[in-house]
PDB file of C-alpha atoms in Angstrom:
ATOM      1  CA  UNK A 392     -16.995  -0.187 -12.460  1.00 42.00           C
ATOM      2  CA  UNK A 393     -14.836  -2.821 -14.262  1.00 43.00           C
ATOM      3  CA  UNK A 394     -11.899  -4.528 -12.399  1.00 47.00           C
ATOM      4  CA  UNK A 395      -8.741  -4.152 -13.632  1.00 49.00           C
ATOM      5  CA  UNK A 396      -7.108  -7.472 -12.967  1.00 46.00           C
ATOM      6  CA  UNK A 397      -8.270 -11.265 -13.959  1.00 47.00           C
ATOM      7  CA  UNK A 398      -6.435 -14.608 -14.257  1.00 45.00           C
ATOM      8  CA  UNK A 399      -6.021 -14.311 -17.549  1.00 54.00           C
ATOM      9  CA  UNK A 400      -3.835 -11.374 -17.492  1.00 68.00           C
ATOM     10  CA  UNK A 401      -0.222 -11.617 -18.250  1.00 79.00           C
ATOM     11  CA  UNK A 402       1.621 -10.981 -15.318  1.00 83.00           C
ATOM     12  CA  UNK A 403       3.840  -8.376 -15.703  1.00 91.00           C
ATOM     13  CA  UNK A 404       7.685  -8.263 -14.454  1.00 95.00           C
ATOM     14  CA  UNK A 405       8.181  -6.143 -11.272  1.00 98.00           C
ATOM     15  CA  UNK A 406      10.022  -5.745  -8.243  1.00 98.00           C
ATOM     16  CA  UNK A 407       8.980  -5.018  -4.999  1.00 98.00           C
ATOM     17  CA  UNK A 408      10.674  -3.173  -1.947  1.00 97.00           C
ATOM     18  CA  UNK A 409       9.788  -3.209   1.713  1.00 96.00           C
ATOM     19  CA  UNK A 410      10.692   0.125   3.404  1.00 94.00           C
ATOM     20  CA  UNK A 411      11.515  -1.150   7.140  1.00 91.00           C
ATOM     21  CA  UNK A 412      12.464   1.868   9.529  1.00 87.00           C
ATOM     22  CA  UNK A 413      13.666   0.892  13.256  1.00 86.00           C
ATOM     23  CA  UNK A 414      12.447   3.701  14.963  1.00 80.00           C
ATOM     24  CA  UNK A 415       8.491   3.519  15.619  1.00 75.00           C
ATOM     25  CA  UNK A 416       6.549   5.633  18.004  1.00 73.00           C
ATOM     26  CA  UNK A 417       4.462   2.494  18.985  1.00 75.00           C
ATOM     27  CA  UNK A 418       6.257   0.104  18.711  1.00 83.00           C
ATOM     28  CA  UNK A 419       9.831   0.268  18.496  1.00 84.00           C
ATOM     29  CA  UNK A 420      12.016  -1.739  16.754  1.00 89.00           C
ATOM     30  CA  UNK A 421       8.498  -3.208  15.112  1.00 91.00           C
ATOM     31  CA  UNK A 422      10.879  -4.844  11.590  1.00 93.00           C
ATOM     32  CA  UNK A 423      12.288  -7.051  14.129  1.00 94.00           C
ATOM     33  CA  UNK A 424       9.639  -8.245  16.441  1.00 94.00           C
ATOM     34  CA  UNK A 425       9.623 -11.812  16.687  1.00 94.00           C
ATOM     35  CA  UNK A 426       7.040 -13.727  14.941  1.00 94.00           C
ATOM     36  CA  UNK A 427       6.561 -17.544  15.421  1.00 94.00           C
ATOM     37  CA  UNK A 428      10.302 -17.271  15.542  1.00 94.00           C
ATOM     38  CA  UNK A 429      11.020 -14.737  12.670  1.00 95.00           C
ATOM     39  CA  UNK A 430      11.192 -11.243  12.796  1.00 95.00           C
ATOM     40  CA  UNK A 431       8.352  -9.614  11.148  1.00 94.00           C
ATOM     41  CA  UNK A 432       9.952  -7.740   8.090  1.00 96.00           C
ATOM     42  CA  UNK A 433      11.259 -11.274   7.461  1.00 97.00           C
ATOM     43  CA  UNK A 434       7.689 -12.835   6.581  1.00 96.00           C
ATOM     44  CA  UNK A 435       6.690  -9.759   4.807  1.00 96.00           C
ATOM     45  CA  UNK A 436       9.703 -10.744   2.472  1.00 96.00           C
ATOM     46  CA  UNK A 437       9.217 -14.038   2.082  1.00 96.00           C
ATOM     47  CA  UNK A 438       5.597 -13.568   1.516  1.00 95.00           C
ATOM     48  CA  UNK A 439       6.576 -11.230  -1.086  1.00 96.00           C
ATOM     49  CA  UNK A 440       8.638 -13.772  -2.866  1.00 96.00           C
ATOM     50  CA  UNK A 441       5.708 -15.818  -3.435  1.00 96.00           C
ATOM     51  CA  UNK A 442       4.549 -13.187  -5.836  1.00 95.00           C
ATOM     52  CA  UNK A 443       7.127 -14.430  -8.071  1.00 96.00           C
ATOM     53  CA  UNK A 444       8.702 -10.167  -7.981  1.00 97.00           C
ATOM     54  CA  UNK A 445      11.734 -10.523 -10.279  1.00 96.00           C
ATOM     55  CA  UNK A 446      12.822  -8.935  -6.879  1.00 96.00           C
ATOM     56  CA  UNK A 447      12.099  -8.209  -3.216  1.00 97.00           C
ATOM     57  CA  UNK A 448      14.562  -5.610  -1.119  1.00 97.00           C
ATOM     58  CA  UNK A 449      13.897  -4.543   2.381  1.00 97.00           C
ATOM     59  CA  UNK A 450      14.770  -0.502   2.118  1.00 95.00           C
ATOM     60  CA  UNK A 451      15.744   0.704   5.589  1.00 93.00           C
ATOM     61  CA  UNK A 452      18.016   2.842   7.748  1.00 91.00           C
ATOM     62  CA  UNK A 453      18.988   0.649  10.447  1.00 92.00           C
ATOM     63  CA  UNK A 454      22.314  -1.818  10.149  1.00 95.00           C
ATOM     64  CA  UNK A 455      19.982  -4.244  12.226  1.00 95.00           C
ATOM     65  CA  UNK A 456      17.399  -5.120   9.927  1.00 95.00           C
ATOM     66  CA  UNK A 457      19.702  -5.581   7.290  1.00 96.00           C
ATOM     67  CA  UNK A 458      21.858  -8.048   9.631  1.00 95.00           C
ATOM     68  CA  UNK A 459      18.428  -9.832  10.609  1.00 94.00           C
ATOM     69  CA  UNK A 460      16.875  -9.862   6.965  1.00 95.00           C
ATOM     70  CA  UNK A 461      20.459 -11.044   5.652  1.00 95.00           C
ATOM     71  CA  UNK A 462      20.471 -13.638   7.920  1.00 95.00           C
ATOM     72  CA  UNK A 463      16.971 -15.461   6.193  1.00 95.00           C
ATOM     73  CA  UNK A 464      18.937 -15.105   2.932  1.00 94.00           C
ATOM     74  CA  UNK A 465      16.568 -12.078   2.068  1.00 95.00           C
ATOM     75  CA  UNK A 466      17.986  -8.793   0.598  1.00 96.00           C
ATOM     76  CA  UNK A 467      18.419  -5.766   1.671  1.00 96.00           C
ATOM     77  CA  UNK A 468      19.435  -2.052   1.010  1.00 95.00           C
ATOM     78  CA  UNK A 469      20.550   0.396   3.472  1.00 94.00           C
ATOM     79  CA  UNK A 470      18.758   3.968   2.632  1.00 92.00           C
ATOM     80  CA  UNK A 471      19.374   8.023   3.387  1.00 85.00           C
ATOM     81  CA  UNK A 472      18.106   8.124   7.765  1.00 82.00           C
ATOM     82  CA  UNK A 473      16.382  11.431   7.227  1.00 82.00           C
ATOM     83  CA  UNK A 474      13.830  10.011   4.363  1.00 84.00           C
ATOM     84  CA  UNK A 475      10.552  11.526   5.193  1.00 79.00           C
ATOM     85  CA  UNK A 476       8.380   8.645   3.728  1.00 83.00           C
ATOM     86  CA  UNK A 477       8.355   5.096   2.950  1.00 83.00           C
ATOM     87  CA  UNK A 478       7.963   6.491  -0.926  1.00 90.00           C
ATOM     88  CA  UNK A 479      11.498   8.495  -1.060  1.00 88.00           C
ATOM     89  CA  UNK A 480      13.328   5.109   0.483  1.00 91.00           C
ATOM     90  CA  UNK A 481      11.666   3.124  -2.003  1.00 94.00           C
ATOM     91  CA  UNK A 482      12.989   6.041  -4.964  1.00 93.00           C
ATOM     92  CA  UNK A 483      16.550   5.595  -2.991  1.00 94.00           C
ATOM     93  CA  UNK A 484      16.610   2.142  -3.689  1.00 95.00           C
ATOM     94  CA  UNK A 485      15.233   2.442  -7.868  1.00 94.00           C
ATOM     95  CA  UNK A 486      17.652   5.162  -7.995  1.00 93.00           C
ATOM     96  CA  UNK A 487      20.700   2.624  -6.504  1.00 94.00           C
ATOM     97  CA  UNK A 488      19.912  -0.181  -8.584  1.00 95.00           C
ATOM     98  CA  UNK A 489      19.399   1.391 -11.706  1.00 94.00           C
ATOM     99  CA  UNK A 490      16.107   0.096 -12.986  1.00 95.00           C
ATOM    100  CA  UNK A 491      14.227   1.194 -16.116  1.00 95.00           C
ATOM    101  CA  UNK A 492      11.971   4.294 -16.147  1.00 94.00           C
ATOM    102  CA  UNK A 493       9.501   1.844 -17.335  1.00 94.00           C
ATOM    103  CA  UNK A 494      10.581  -0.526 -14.524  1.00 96.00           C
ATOM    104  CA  UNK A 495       6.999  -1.779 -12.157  1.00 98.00           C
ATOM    105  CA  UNK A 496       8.045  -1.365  -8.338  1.00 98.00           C
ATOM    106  CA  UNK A 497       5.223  -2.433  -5.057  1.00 98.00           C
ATOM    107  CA  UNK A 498       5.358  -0.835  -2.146  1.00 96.00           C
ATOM    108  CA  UNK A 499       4.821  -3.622   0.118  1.00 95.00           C
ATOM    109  CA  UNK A 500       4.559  -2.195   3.976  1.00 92.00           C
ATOM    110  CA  UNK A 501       7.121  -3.838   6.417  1.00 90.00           C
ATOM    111  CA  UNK A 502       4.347  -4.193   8.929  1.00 91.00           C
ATOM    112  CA  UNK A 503       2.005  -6.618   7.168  1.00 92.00           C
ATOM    113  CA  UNK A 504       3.526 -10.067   7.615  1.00 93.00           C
ATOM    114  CA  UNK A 505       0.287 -11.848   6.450  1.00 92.00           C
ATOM    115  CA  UNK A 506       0.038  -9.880   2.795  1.00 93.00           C
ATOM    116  CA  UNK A 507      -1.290 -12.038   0.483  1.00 93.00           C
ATOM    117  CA  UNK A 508       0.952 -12.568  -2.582  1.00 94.00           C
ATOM    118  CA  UNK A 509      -2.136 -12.253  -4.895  1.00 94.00           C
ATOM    119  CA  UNK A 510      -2.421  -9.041  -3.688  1.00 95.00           C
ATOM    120  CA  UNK A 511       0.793  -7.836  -4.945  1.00 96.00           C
ATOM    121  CA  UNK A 512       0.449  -9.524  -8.089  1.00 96.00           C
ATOM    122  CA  UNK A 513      -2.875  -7.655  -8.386  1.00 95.00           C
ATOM    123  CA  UNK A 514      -1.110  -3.869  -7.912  1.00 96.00           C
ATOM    124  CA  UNK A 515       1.923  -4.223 -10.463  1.00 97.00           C
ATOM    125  CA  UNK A 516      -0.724  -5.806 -13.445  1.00 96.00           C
ATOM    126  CA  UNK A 517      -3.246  -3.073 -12.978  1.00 96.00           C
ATOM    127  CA  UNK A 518      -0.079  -0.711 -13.459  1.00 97.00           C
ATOM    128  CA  UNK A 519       1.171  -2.331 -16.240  1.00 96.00           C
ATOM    129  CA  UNK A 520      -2.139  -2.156 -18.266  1.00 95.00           C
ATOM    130  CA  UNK A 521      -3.446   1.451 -17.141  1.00 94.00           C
ATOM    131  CA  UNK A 522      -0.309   2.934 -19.498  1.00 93.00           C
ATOM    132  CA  UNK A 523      -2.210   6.514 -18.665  1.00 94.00           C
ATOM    133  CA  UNK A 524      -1.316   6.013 -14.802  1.00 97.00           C
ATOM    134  CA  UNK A 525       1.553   6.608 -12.952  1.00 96.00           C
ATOM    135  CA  UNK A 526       0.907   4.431  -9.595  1.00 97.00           C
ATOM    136  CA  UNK A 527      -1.670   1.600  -8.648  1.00 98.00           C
ATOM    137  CA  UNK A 528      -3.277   0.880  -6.015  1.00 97.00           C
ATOM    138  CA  UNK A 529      -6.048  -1.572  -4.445  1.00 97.00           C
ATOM    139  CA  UNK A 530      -9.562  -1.651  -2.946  1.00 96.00           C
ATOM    140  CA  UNK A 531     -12.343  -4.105  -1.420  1.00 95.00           C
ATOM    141  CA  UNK A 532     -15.908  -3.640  -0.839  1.00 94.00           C
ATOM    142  CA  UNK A 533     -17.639  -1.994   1.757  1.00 92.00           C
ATOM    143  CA  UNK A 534     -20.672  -3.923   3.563  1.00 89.00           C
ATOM    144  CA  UNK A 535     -20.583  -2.593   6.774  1.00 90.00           C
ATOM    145  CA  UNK A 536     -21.992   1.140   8.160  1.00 91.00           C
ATOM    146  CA  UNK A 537     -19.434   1.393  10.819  1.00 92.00           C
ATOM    147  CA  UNK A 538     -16.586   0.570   8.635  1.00 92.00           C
ATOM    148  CA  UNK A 539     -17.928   3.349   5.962  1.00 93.00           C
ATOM    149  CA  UNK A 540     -18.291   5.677   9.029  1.00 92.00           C
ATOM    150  CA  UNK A 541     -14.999   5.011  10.425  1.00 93.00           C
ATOM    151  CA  UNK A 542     -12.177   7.808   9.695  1.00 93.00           C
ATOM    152  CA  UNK A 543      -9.592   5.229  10.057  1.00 90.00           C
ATOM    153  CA  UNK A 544     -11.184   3.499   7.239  1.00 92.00           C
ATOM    154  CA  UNK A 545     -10.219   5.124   4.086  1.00 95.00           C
ATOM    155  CA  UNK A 546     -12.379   4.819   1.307  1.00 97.00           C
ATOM    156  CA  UNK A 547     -11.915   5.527  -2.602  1.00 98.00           C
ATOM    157  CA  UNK A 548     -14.274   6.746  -4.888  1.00 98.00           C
ATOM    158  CA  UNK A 549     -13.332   5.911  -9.237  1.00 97.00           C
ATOM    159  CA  UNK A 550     -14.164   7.092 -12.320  1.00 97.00           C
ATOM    160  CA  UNK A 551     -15.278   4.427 -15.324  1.00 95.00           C
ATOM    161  CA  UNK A 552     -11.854   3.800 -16.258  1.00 94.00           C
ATOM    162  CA  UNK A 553     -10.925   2.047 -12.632  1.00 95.00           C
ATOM    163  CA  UNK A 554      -8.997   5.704 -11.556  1.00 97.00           C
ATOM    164  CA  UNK A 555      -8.941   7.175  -8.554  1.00 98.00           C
ATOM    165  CA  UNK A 556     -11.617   9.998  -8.321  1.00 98.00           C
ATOM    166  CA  UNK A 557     -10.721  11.102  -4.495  1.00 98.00           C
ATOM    167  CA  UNK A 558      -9.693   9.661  -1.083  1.00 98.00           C
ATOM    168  CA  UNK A 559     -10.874  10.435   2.120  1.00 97.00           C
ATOM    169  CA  UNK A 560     -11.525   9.772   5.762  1.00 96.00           C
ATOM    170  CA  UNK A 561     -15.036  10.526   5.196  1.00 96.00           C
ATOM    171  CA  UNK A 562     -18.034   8.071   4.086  1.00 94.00           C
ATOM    172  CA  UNK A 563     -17.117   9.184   0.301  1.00 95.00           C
ATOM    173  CA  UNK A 564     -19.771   8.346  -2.016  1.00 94.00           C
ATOM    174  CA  UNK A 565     -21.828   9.590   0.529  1.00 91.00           C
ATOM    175  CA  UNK A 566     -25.869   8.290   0.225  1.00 88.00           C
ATOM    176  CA  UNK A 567     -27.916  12.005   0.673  1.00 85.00           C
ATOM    177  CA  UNK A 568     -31.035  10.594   1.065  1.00 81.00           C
ATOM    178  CA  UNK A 569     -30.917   7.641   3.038  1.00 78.00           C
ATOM    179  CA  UNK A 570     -27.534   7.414   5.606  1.00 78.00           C
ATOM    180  CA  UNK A 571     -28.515   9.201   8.523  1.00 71.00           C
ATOM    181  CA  UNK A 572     -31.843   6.615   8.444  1.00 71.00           C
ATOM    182  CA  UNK A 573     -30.296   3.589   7.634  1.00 72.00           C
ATOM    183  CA  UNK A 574     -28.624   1.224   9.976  1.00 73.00           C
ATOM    184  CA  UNK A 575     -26.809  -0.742   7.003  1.00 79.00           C
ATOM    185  CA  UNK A 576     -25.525   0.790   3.796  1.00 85.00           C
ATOM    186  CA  UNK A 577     -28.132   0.224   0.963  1.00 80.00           C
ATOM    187  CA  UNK A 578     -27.423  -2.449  -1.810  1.00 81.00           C
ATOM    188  CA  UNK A 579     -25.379  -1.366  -4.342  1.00 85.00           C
ATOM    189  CA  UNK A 580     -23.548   1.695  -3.124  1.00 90.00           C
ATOM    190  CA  UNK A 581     -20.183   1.724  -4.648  1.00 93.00           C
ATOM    191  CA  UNK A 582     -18.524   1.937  -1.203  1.00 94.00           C
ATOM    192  CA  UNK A 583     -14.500   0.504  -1.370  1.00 96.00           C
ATOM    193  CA  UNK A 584     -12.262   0.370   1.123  1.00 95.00           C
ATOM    194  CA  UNK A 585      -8.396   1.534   0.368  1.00 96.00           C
ATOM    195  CA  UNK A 586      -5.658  -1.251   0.769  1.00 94.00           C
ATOM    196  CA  UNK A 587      -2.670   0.811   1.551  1.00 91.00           C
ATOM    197  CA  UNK A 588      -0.311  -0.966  -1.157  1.00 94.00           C
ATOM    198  CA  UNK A 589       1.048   1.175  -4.400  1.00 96.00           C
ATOM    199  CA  UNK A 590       3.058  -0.084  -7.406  1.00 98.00           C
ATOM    200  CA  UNK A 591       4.823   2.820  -8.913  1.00 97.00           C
ATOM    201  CA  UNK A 592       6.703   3.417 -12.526  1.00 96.00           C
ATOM    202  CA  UNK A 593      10.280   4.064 -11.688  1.00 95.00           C
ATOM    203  CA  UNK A 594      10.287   7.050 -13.745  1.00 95.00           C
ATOM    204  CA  UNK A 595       7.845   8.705 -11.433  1.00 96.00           C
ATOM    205  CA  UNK A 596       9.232   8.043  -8.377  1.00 93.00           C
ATOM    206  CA  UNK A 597      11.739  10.105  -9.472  1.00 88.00           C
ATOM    207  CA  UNK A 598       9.109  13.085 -10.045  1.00 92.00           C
ATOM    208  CA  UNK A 599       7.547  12.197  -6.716  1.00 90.00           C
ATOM    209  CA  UNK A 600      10.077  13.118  -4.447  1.00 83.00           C
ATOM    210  CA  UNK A 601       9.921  16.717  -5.810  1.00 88.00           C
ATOM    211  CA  UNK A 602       6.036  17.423  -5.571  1.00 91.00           C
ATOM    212  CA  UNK A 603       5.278  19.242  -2.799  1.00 91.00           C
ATOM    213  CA  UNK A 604       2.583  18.900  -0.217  1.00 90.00           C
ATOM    214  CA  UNK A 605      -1.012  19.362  -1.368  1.00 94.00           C
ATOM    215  CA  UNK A 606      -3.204  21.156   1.166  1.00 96.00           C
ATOM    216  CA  UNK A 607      -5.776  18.222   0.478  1.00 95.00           C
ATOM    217  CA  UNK A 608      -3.136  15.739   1.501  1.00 94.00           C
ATOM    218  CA  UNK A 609      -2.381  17.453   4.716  1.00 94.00           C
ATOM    219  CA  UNK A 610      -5.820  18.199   5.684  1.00 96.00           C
ATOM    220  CA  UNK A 611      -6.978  14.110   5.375  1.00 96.00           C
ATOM    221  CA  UNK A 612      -3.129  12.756   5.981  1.00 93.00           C
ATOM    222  CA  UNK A 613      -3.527  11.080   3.231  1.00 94.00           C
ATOM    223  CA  UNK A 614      -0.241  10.816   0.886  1.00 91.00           C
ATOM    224  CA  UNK A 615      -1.821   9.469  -2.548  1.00 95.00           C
ATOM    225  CA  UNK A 616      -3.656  12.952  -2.910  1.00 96.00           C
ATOM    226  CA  UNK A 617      -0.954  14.415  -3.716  1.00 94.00           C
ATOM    227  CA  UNK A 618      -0.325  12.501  -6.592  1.00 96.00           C
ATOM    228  CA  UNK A 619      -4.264  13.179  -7.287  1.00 97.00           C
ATOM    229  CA  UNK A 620      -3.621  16.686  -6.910  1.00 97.00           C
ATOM    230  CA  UNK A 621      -0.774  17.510  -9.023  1.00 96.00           C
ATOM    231  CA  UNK A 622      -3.327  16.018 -11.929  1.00 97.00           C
ATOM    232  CA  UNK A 623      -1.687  12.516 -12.545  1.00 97.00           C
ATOM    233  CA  UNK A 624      -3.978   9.411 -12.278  1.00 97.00           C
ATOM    234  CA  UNK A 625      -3.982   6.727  -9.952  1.00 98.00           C
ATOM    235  CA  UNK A 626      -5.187   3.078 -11.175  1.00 98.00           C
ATOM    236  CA  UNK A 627      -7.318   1.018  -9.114  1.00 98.00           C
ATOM    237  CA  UNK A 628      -7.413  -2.527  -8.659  1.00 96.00           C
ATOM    238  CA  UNK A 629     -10.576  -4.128  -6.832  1.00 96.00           C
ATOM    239  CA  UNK A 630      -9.672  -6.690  -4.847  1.00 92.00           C
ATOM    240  CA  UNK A 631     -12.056  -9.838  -4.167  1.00 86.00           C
ATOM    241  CA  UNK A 632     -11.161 -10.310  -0.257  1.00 68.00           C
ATOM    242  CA  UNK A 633     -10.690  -7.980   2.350  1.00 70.00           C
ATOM    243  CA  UNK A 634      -6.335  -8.095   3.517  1.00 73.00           C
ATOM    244  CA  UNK A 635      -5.456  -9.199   6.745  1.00 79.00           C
ATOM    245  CA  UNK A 636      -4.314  -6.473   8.926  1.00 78.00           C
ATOM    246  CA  UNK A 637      -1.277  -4.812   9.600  1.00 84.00           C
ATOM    247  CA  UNK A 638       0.607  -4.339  12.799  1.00 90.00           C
ATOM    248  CA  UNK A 639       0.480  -1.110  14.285  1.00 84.00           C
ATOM    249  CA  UNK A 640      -0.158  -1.855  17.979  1.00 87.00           C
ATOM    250  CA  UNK A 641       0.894  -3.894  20.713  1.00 90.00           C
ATOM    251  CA  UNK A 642      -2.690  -5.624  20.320  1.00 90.00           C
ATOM    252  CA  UNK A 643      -2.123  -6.115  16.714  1.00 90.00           C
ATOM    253  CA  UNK A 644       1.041  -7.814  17.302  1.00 92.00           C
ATOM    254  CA  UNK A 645      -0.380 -10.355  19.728  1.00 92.00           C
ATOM    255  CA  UNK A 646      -3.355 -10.952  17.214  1.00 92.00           C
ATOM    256  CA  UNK A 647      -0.710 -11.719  14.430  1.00 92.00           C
ATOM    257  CA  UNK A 648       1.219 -14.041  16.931  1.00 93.00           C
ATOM    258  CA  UNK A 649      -1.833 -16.075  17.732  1.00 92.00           C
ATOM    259  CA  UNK A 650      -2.494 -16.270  14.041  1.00 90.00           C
ATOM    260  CA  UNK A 651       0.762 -17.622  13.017  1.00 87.00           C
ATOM    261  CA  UNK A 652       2.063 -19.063  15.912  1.00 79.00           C
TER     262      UNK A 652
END
């Protein structure tokens, strides 16, 4: 499997835009939960500036977040309230500012106020040299068992050409002979974890919006497959390190705190 990004890649211009909704079934108001004093969708933006993105705009639907992310001198974008993903704010915002077809854009989660600006940087170059795919997308090594066997782990599976084969909930290359036996996954099993971060072409963004629902995609709520499905192809970086996690709970959020705090 060859790994699509080095140092000595030219780094490619991009932007990046951090969809931010308000209204969270877990955690409400989650963009603006204080942080060491800032509210979260704040350090996810000023991470992302560190990835040297030509530029970073927080995409949301909530006058709030754009007060609170104005505030830190950050930018933002009010979008459409009745976007059904993160990806159709994010083709809102391409669409409003008029970039390029050809035009790199990360999707950089408004929930992940550690991401690692490396990371980022990662996504838009393996875009920019795969010309045959569409989005990008990144991965780390699997070690551990549990995390294989875990359905809230999602793994990836690639082809020679660092593409996305499949992803699922399930242990996917899955090792016939020896898993049910083994307590620890045997050396050398191509086992990657997905990193839920995407750099898109602008010009497909605009295509993605009208693709409908793959059965696939509903079956492992999984989004990317229906990118998969439709027959385009999906580059994947492999990323040395595994990212720090998101914030989805109330747990989560106090883990982050003590972190940065």
């Amino acid at each position: 499997m060859k790994k699509l990004h080095n140092s000595s890649q030219a780094v490619p211009e991009f932007y990046v835009v951090i969809p931010a909704r308000h209204a969270s079934t877990r955690l409400p108001g989650k963009p603006l939960l204080d942080i060491a004093g800032k509210p979260m969708v704040v350090w996810v933006a000023e991470r992302a500036l560190l990835s040297g993105a030509k530029q970073v705009i927080v995409a949301t639907d909530d006058i709030r977040i754009v007060d609170a992310v104005s505030q830190y001198g950050c930018a933002a974008v009010m979008t459409n309230a009745n976007h059904v993903s993160g990806t159709d704010r994010i083709a809102e915002v391409a669409s409003i500012k008029g970039w390029d077809d050809d035009a790199i854009i990360v999707n950089v989660q408004g929930d992940e106020p550690l991401i690692d600006a490396k990371l980022i940087v990662e996504v838009a170059t393996a875009l920019s040299i795969n010309t045959d795919a569409v989005m990008a997308t990144a991965c780390h090594a699997i070690h551990d068992k549990p995390d294989f066997a875990n359905p809230n782990v999602v793994k990836v599976v690639m082809d020679v050409n660092g593409n996305a084969m499949y992803f699922s909930r399930a242990p996917i290359p899955y090792p016939r002979d020896t898993f049910a036996q083994d307590e620890v996954l045997a050396e050398g099993l191509p086992a990657y974890r997905h990193i839920g971060i995407y750099a898109y072409r602008a010009s497909f963004l605009k295509q993605y919006t009208n693709l409908a629902p793959a059965a696939i995609e509903q079956c492992e709520c999984l989004e990317q497959l229906r990118v998969l499905y439709q027959g385009y192809k999906i580059a994947v970086t492999i990323s040395d390190n595994a990212p720090a996690a998101g914030v989805d709970t109330e747990s989560d959020l106090a883990r982050v705190r003590a972190l940065m705090g």
